[in-house]
XYZ file of C-alpha atoms in Angstrom:
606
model
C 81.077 127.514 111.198
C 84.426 125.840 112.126
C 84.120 122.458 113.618
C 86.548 122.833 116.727
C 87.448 119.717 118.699
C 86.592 119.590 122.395
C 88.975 118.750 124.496
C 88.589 115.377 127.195
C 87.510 117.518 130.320
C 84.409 119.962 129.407
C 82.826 122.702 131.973
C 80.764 125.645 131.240
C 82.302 128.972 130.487
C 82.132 131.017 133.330
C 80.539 134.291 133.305
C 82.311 137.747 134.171
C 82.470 138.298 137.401
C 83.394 142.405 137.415
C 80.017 143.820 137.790
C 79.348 141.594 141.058
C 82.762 141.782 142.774
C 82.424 145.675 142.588
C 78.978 145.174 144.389
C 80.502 143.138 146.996
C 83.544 146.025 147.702
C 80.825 148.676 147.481
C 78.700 147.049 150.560
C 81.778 147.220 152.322
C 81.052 151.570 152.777
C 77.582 150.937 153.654
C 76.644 153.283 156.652
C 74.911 150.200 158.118
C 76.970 148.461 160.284
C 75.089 145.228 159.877
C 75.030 145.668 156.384
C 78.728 145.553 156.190
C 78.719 142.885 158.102
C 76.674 140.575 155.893
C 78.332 142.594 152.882
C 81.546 140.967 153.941
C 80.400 137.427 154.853
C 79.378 137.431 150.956
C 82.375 138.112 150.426
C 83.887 135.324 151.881
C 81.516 132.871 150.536
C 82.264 134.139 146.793
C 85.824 133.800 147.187
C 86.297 130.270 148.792
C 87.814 128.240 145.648
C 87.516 130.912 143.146
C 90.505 132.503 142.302
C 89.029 135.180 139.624
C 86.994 136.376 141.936
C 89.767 136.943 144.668
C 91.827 138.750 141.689
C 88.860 141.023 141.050
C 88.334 142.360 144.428
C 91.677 142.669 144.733
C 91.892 144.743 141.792
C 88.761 146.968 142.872
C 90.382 147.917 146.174
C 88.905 145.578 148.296
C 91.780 145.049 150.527
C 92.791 148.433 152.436
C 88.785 148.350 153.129
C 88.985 144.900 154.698
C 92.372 146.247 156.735
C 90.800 149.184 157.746
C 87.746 147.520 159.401
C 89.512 145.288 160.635
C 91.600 147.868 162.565
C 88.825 150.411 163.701
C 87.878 150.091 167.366
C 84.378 150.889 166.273
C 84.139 148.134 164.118
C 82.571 144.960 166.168
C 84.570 142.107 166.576
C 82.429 139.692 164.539
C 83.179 142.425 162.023
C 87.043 142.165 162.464
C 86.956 138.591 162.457
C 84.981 138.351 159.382
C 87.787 140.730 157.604
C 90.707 138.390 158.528
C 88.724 135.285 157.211
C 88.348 137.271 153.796
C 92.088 138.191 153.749
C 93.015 135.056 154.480
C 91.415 133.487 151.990
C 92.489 136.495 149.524
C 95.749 135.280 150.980
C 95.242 131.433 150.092
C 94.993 131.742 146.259
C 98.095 133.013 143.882
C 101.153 134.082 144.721
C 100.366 137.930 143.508
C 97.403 137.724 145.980
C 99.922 137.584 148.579
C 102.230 140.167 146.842
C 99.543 143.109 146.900
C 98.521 142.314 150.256
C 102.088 142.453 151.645
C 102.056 146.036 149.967
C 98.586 147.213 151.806
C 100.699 146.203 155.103
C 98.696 143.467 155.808
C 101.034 141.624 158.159
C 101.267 144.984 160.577
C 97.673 145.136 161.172
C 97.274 141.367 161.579
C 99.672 141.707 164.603
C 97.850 144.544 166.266
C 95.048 141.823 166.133
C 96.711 139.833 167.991
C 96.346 142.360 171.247
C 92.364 141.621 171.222
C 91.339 140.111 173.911
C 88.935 137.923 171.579
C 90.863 134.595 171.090
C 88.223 134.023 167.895
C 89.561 137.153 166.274
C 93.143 135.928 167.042
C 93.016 132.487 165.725
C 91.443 134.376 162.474
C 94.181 136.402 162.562
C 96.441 134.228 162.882
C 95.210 131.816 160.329
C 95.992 134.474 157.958
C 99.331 135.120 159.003
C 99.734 131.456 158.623
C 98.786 131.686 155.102
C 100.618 134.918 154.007
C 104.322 133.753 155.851
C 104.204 129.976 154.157
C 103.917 131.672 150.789
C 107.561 131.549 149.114
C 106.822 135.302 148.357
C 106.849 136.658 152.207
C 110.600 137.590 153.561
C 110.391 136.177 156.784
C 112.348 139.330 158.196
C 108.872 140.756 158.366
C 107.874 138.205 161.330
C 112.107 139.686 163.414
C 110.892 143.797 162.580
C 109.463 144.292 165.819
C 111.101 142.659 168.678
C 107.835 142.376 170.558
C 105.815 140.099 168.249
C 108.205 136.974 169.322
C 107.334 136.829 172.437
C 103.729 137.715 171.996
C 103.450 135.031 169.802
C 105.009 132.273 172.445
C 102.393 133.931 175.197
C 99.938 132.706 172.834
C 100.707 128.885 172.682
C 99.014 128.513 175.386
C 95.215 129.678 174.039
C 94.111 126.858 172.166
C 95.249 124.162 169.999
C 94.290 126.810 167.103
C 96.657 129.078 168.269
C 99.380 126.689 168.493
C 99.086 125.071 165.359
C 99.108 128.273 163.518
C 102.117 129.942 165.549
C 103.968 126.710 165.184
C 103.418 126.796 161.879
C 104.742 130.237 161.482
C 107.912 129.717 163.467
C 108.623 126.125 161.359
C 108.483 128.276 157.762
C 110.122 131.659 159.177
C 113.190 130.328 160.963
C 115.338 130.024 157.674
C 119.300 130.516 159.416
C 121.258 130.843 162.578
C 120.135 134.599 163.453
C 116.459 133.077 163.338
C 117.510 130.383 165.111
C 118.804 132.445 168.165
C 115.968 134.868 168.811
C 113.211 131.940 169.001
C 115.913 129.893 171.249
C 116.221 133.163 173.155
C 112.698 133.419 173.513
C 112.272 130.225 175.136
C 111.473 128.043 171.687
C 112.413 124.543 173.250
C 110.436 125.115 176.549
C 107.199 126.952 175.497
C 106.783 124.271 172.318
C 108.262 120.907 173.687
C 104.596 120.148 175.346
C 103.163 120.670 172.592
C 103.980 117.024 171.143
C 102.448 115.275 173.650
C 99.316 117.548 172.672
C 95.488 115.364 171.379
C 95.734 117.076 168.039
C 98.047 115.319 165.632
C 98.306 118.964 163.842
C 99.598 120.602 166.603
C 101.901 117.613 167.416
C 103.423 117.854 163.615
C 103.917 121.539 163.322
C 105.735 121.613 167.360
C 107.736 118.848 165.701
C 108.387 120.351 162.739
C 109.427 123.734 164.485
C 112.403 121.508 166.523
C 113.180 120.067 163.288
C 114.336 123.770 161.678
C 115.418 125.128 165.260
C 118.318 121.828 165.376
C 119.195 122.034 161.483
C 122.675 122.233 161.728
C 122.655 124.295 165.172
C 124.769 122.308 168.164
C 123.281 124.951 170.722
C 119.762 124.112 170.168
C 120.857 120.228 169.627
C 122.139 120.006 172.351
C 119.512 121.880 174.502
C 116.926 119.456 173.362
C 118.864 116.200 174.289
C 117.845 116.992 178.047
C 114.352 118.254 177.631
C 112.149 116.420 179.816
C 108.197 115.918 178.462
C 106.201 114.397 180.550
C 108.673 112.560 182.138
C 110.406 111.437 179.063
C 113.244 112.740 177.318
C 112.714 114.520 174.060
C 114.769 112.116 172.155
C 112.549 109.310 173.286
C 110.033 110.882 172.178
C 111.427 111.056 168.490
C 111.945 107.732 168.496
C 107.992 106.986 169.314
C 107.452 108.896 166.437
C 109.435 106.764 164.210
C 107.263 104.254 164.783
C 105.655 102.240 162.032
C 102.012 102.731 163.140
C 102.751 106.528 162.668
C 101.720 108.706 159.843
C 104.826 109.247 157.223
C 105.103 112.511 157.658
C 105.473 112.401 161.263
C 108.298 109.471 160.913
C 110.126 111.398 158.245
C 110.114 114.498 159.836
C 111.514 113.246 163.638
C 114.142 110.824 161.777
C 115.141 114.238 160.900
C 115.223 115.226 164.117
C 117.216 112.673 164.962
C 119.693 113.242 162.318
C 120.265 117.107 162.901
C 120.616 116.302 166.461
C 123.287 112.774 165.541
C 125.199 115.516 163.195
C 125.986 118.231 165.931
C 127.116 115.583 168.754
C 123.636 115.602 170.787
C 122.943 112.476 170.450
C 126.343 109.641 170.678
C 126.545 107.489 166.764
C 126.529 104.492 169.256
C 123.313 104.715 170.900
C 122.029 101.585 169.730
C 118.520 101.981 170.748
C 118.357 105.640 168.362
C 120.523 104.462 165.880
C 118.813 101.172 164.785
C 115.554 102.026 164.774
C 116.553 105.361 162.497
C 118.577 103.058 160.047
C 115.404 100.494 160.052
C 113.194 103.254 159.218
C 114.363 105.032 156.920
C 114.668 101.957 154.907
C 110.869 101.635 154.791
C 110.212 105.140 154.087
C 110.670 105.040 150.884
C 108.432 101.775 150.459
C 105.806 103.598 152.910
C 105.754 106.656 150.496
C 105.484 104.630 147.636
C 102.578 102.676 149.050
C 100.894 105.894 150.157
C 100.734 107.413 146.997
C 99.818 104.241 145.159
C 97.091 104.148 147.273
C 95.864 107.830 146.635
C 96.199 107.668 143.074
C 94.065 104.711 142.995
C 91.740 106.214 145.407
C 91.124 109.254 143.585
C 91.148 107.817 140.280
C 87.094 107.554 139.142
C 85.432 109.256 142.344
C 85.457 113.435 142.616
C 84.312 113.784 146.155
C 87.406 111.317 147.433
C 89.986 113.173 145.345
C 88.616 116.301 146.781
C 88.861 114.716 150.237
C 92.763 113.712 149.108
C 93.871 117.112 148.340
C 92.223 118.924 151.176
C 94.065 116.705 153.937
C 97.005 119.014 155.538
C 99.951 119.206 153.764
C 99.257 116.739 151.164
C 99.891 118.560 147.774
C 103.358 119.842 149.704
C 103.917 116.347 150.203
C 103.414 114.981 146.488
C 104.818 117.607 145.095
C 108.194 117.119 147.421
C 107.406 113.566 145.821
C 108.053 114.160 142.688
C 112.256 115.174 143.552
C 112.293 112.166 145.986
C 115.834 110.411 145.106
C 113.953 106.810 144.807
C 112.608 106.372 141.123
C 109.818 104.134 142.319
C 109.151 107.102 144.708
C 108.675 109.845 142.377
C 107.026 107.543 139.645
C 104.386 106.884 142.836
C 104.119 110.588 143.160
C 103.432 111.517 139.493
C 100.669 108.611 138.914
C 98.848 110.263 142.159
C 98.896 113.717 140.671
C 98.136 112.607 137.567
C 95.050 110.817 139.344
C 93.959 114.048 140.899
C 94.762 116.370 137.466
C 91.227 114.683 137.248
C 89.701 117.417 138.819
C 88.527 120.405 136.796
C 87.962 121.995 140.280
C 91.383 121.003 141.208
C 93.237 122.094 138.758
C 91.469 125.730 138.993
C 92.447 125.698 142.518
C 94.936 123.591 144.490
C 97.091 122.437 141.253
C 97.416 126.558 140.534
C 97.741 127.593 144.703
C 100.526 125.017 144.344
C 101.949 125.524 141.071
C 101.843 122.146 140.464
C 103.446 122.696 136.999
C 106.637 123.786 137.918
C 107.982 120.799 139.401
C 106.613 118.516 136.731
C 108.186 120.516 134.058
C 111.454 119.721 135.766
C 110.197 116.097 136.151
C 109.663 116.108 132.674
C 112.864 117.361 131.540
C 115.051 114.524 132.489
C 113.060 111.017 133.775
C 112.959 107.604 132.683
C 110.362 106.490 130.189
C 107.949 105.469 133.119
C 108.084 108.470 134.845
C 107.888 110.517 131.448
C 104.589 108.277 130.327
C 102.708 109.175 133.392
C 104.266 113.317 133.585
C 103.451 114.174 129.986
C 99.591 112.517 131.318
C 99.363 114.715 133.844
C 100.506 117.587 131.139
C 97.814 116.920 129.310
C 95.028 117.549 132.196
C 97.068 121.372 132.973
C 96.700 122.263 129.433
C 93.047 122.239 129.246
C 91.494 125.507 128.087
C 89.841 125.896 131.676
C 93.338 125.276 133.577
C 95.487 127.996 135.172
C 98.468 126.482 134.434
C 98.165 126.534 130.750
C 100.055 129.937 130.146
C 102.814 129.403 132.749
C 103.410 126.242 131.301
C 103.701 127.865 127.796
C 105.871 130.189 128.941
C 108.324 127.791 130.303
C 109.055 126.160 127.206
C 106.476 122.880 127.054
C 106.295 123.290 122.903
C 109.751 122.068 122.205
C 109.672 119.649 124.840
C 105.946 118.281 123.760
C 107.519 118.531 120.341
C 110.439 116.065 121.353
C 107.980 113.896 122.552
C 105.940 113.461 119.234
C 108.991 111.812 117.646
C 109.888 109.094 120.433
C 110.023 105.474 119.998
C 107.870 104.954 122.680
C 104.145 105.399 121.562
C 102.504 105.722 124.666
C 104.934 109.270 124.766
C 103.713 109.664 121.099
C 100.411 110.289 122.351
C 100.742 111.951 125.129
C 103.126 114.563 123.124
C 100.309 115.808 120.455
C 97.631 115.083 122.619
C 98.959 118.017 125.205
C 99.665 120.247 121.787
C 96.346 119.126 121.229
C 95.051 120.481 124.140
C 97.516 123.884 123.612
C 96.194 124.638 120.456
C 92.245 124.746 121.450
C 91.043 128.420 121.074
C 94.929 129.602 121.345
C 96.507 132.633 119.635
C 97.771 132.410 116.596
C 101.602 133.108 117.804
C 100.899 129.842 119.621
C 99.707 127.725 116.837
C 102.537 129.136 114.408
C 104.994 128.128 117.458
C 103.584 124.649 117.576
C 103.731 124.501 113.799
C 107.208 125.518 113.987
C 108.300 122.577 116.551
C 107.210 120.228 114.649
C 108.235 120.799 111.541
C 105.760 119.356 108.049
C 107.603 116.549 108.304
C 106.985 115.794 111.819
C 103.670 116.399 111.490
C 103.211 114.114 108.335
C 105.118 111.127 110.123
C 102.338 111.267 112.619
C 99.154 111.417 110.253
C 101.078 108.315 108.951
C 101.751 106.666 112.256
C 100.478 103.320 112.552
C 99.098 103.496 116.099
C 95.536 104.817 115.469
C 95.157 106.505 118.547
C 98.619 109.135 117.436
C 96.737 109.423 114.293
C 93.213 110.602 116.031
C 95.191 113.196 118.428
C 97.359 114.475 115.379
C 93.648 115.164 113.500
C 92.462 116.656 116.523
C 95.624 118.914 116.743
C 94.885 120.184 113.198
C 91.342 120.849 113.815
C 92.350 122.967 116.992
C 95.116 124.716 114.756
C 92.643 125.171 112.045
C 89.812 127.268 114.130
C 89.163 130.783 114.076
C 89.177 132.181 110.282
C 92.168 134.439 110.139
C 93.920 131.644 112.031
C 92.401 129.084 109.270
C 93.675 131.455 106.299
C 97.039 132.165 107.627
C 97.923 128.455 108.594
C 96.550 127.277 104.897
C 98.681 130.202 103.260
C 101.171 128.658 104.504
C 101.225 124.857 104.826
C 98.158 124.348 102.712
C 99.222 122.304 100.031
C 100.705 119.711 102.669
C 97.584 119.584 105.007
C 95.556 118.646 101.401
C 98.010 116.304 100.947
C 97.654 114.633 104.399
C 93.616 115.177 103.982
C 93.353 112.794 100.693
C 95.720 110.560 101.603
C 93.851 109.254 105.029
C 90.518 109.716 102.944
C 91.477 107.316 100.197
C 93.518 105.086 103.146
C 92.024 101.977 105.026
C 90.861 103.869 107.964
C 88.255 103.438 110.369
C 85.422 105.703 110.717
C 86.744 107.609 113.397
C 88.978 108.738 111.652
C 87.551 109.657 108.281
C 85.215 112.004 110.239
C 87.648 113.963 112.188
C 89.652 114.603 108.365
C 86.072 115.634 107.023
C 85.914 117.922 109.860
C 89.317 119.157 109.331
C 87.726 119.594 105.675
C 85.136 121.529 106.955
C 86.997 124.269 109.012
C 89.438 125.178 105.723
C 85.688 125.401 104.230
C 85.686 128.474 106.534
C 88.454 130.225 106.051
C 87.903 133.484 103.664
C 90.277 132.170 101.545
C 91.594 129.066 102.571
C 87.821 127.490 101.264
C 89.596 128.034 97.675
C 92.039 125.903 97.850
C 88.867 123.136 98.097
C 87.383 124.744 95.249
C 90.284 124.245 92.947
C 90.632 120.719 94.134
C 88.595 118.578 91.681
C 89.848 115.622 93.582
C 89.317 116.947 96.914
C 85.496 117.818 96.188
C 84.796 114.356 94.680
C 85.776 112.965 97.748
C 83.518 114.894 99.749
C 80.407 114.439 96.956
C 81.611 110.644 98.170
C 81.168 110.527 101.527
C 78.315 112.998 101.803
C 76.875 109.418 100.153
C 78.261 107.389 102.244
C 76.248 104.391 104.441
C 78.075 105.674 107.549
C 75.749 108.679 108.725
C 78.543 110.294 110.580
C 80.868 110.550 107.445
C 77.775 112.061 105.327
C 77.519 114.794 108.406
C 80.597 115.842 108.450
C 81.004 116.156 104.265
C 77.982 117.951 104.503
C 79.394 120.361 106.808
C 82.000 121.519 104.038
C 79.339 121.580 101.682
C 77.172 124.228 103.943
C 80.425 125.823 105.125
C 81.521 126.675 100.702
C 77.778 127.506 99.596
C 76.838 130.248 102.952
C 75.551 132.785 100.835
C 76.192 135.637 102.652
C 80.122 135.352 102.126
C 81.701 136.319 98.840
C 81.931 134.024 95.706
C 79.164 131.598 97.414
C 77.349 132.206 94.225
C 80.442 130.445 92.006
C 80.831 127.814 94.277
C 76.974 126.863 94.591
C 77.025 126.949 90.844
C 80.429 124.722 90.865
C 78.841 122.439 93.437
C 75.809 121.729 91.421
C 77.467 121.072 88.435
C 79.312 118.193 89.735
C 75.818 116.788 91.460
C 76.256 117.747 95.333
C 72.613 119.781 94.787
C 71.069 116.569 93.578
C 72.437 114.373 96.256
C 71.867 116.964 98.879
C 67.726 116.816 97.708
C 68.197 113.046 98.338
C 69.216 113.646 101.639
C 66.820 115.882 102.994
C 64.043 113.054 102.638
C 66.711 110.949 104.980
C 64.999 109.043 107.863
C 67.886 111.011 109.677
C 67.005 113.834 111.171
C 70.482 115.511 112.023
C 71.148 114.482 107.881
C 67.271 115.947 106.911
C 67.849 118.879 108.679
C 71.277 119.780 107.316
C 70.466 118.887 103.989
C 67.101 121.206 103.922
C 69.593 124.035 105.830
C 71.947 123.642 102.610
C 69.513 123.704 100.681
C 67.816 126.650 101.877
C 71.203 128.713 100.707
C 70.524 127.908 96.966
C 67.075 129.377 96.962
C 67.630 132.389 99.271
């Protein structure tokens, strides 16, 4: 068999998950009331983090079920509420999710929810809408269509912090121009939601805050409006500046500096008002020092420890906020962003979930298309982690172009961009198609790819072996690579063999050895190589147990006697004495060498 390289990160292959989703969409037309109850509370707790599975029932028609529950006066409202916790968290993983629930008319039947008198049922609801209109895929014309749900919506700011969080929320992402603008001011916008940032729960505070921040963006009506809104005895300005203060969360400065700004801009607020003006000019100054420092922080946080980066990414807001890092004007900024992702690409779970929900990769492709070195260095990193075989973001990210770029990278000056270049092809090429390993192939070019098997930094040399091992897996993959750049790949093979290298690296070129061993026909171009085989008689009697392994591997790999012409090359093999050192072997104190040896063996007697 092949010898494939595996790549940094390692999980278990999941199993299909088909035959169990359509078990879970079937319960849902049990005659049992109860039993579609608990049919769809399995539901939700196989979907939480697991993006497959939401595809699958998705796919099996799980969805118009859910909405038709949820919309049956029959059904109890446990029932109901249970069906807008699944949808939302259909809702919550890609951006197709979102697509094929907008086409079952999800966001219709999630209003009529809202007319329950169950306020459990409407914060469920609710939450969902939440997650379905901050998806970039939602027009947010669907929230204007009927001229009720506005003020429905501002009657409900006053059920629970829940409700306002989530209708906040929805206002702050669905107000996108003037005409928006208008029908929430109409609706009483400033007066129902100015309260709201004096409110216990920091959430609630941020999204009321953020909702005045898109109702004044570039909107003197509105600006003006809020310069003479009293909370609480204070006026709202005032209470923007309190939120500028130091001891507050970033976010929460940022976002009323805004404010401040949008309200400065239309003539609200006078440029000489000392007491505004200073402390928004002395702010902003540290902001970018205060971001920098947060994400610092987080990356070094999250780092070694799985349960704190988990922690990380599940606080509100916070992968919007890196990723809005990584554009940040401030180099230091964006270079402070990138090392904290690149801490949390740490996480296989992560990347499976929040790095996809995100699509992280987008905006560190752009990163990585024009950056300092510095920036680059800790991007191409981060690359690395989102091309594992297990990651999401692997095809989108081959899609977009990464070979040629990853391909520039091989041949900087800088080596620590070296590395990271082939290592990510590295990671590309493991159990890819074979369009993707010609592509790669292509990029680089034979001389590229010799200039790295002869780079003097040992660790571009390792990745570079482990890219050809990856290339060279699968045999019509083996045979169609060696038809074509064979003679160069031998070339590259003896020359590290007979070179001063360290172990390390004479294995992984043995290996490399031992996958051409099982190609169909790329094992004769070994055959015909006198030199070639003399070097692996060599090393199979080697001190260094690890070398002898892997030689023997393209020994058993050329003799299997169930392929054609093993019976040649056994006879070839045991005329230049690999039969006679193999017998010496399998008395080895070793027992990985005993065994393999006997196994070889074993294919010249059967």
């Amino acid at each position: 068999m092949a010898c494939v390289l595996e790549t940094p990160l390692r999980m278990s292959v999941l199993s299909e998950v088909t035959a169990s989703s359509r078990h879970y969409v079937d319960r849902l037309f049990d005659p049992d009331p109860q039993k579609v109850l608990q049919g769809v509370i399995d539901m939700k707790n196989a979907v939480i983090g697991n993006n497959k599975q939401k595809a699958n029932l998705i796919v099996l028609g799980a969805v118009p079920r859910l909405l038709y529950l949820l919309q049956q006066e029959a059904s109890s409202t446990e029932l109901k509420t249970e069906c807008a916790v699944v949808l939302g968290s259909l809702a919550m993983g890609t951006e197709n999710n979102v697509k094929s629930l907008l086409d079952c008319h999800i966001i219709p039947a999630l209003l009529q929810g809202l007319l329950s008198p169950d306020l459990k049922f409407i914060e469920a609801c609710l939450r969902c809408l939440r997650t379905i209109f901050t998806s970039p895929v939602t027009p947010e014309e669907l929230l204007y269509t009927d001229a009720t749900v506005i003020p429905h919506l501002m009657a409900l700011l006053s059920r629970s912090r829940y409700t306002q969080e989530y209708v906040c929320q929805i206002f702050s992402h669905c107000c996108k121009g003037p005409d928006h603008q208008t029908v929430l001011f109409n609706h009483g916008a400033v007066q129902n939601i100015a309260h709201l940032l004096t409110s216990a729960s920091y959430k609630v505070r941020m999204q009321a805050l953020k909702c005045f921040l898109v109702l004044a963006f570039e909107n003197p009506q509105v600006s003006m409006t809020l310069v003479n809104v009293l909370v609480d005895g204070e006026l709202l300005p005032q209470i923007f500046v309190k939120m500028l203060q130091r001891d507050k969360p970033i976010e929460m400065q940022l976002t009323s500096a805004k404010c401040l700004t949008y309200m400065c801009r239309a003539g609200a607020i006078r440029t000489d008002d000392t007491c505004i003006v200073l402390k928004l000019d002395h702010d902003l100054k540290h902001a970018h020092e205060l971001r920098q420092a947060a994400f610092k922080l987080y990356a070094a946080l999250g780092a070694n420890d799985e349960d704190i980066r988990k922690k990380i990414i599940e606080t509100e807001n916070m992968m919007d906020r890196i990723v809005n890092g990584l554009s940040e004007s401030s180099i230091k900024v964006r270079l402070a962003a990138v090392r904290c992702l690149h801490s949390l690409s740490r996480s296989v779970q992560q990347l499976r979930t929040s790095f996809q929900d995100h699509a992280v990769w987008k905006p560190l492709m752009k990163v990585l298309q024009n950056a300092p070195d510095e920036i680059l260095v800790v991007a191409s990193s981060t690359l690395c982690n989102l091309l594992l075989e297990f990651s999401p973001s692997k095809e989108p990210i081959l899609e977009s172009g990464a070979i040629e770029l990853l391909c520039s990278l091989t041949q900087s000056d800088n080596l620590a961009l070296r590395v990271n270049g082939v290592w990510a092809l590295m990671n590309m090429a493991f159990q890819a198609e074979q369009k993707i390993k010609a592509d790669i192939l292509r990029g680089l070019s034979t001389e590229q790819l010799f200039q790295l098997l002869s780079d003097s930094d040992v660790n571009v040399l390792m990745k570079t072996l482990g890219l050809l091992r990856n290339l060279l897996s699968t045999r019509p993959h083996i045979d169609q690579i060696i038809s074509t750049h064979g003679k160069q790949i031998m070339q590259a093979v003896t020359l590290i063999l007979e070179g001063e290298h360290n172990v390390e690296v004479k294995e992984q070129t043995l290996c490399i050895l031992a996958n051409i061993a099982d190609g169909t026909t790329a094992k004769e171009l070994i055959m015909t190589n006198d030199d070639i085989l003399q070097k692996i008689k060599y090393y199979m009697g080697h001190s260094n147990a690890k070398l002898q392994l892997a030689a023997m591997f393209c020994v058993s790999n050329l003799i299997w006697n169930e392929e054609e012409g093993s019976q040649e090359r056994q006879d070839k093999l045991r005329d230049i004495g690999i039969v006679d050192i193999l017998h010496k072997l399998s008395q080895s104190s070793d027992p990985n060498l005993c065994d393999k040896a006997k196994t070889a063996l074993q294919q010249y007697l059967a």
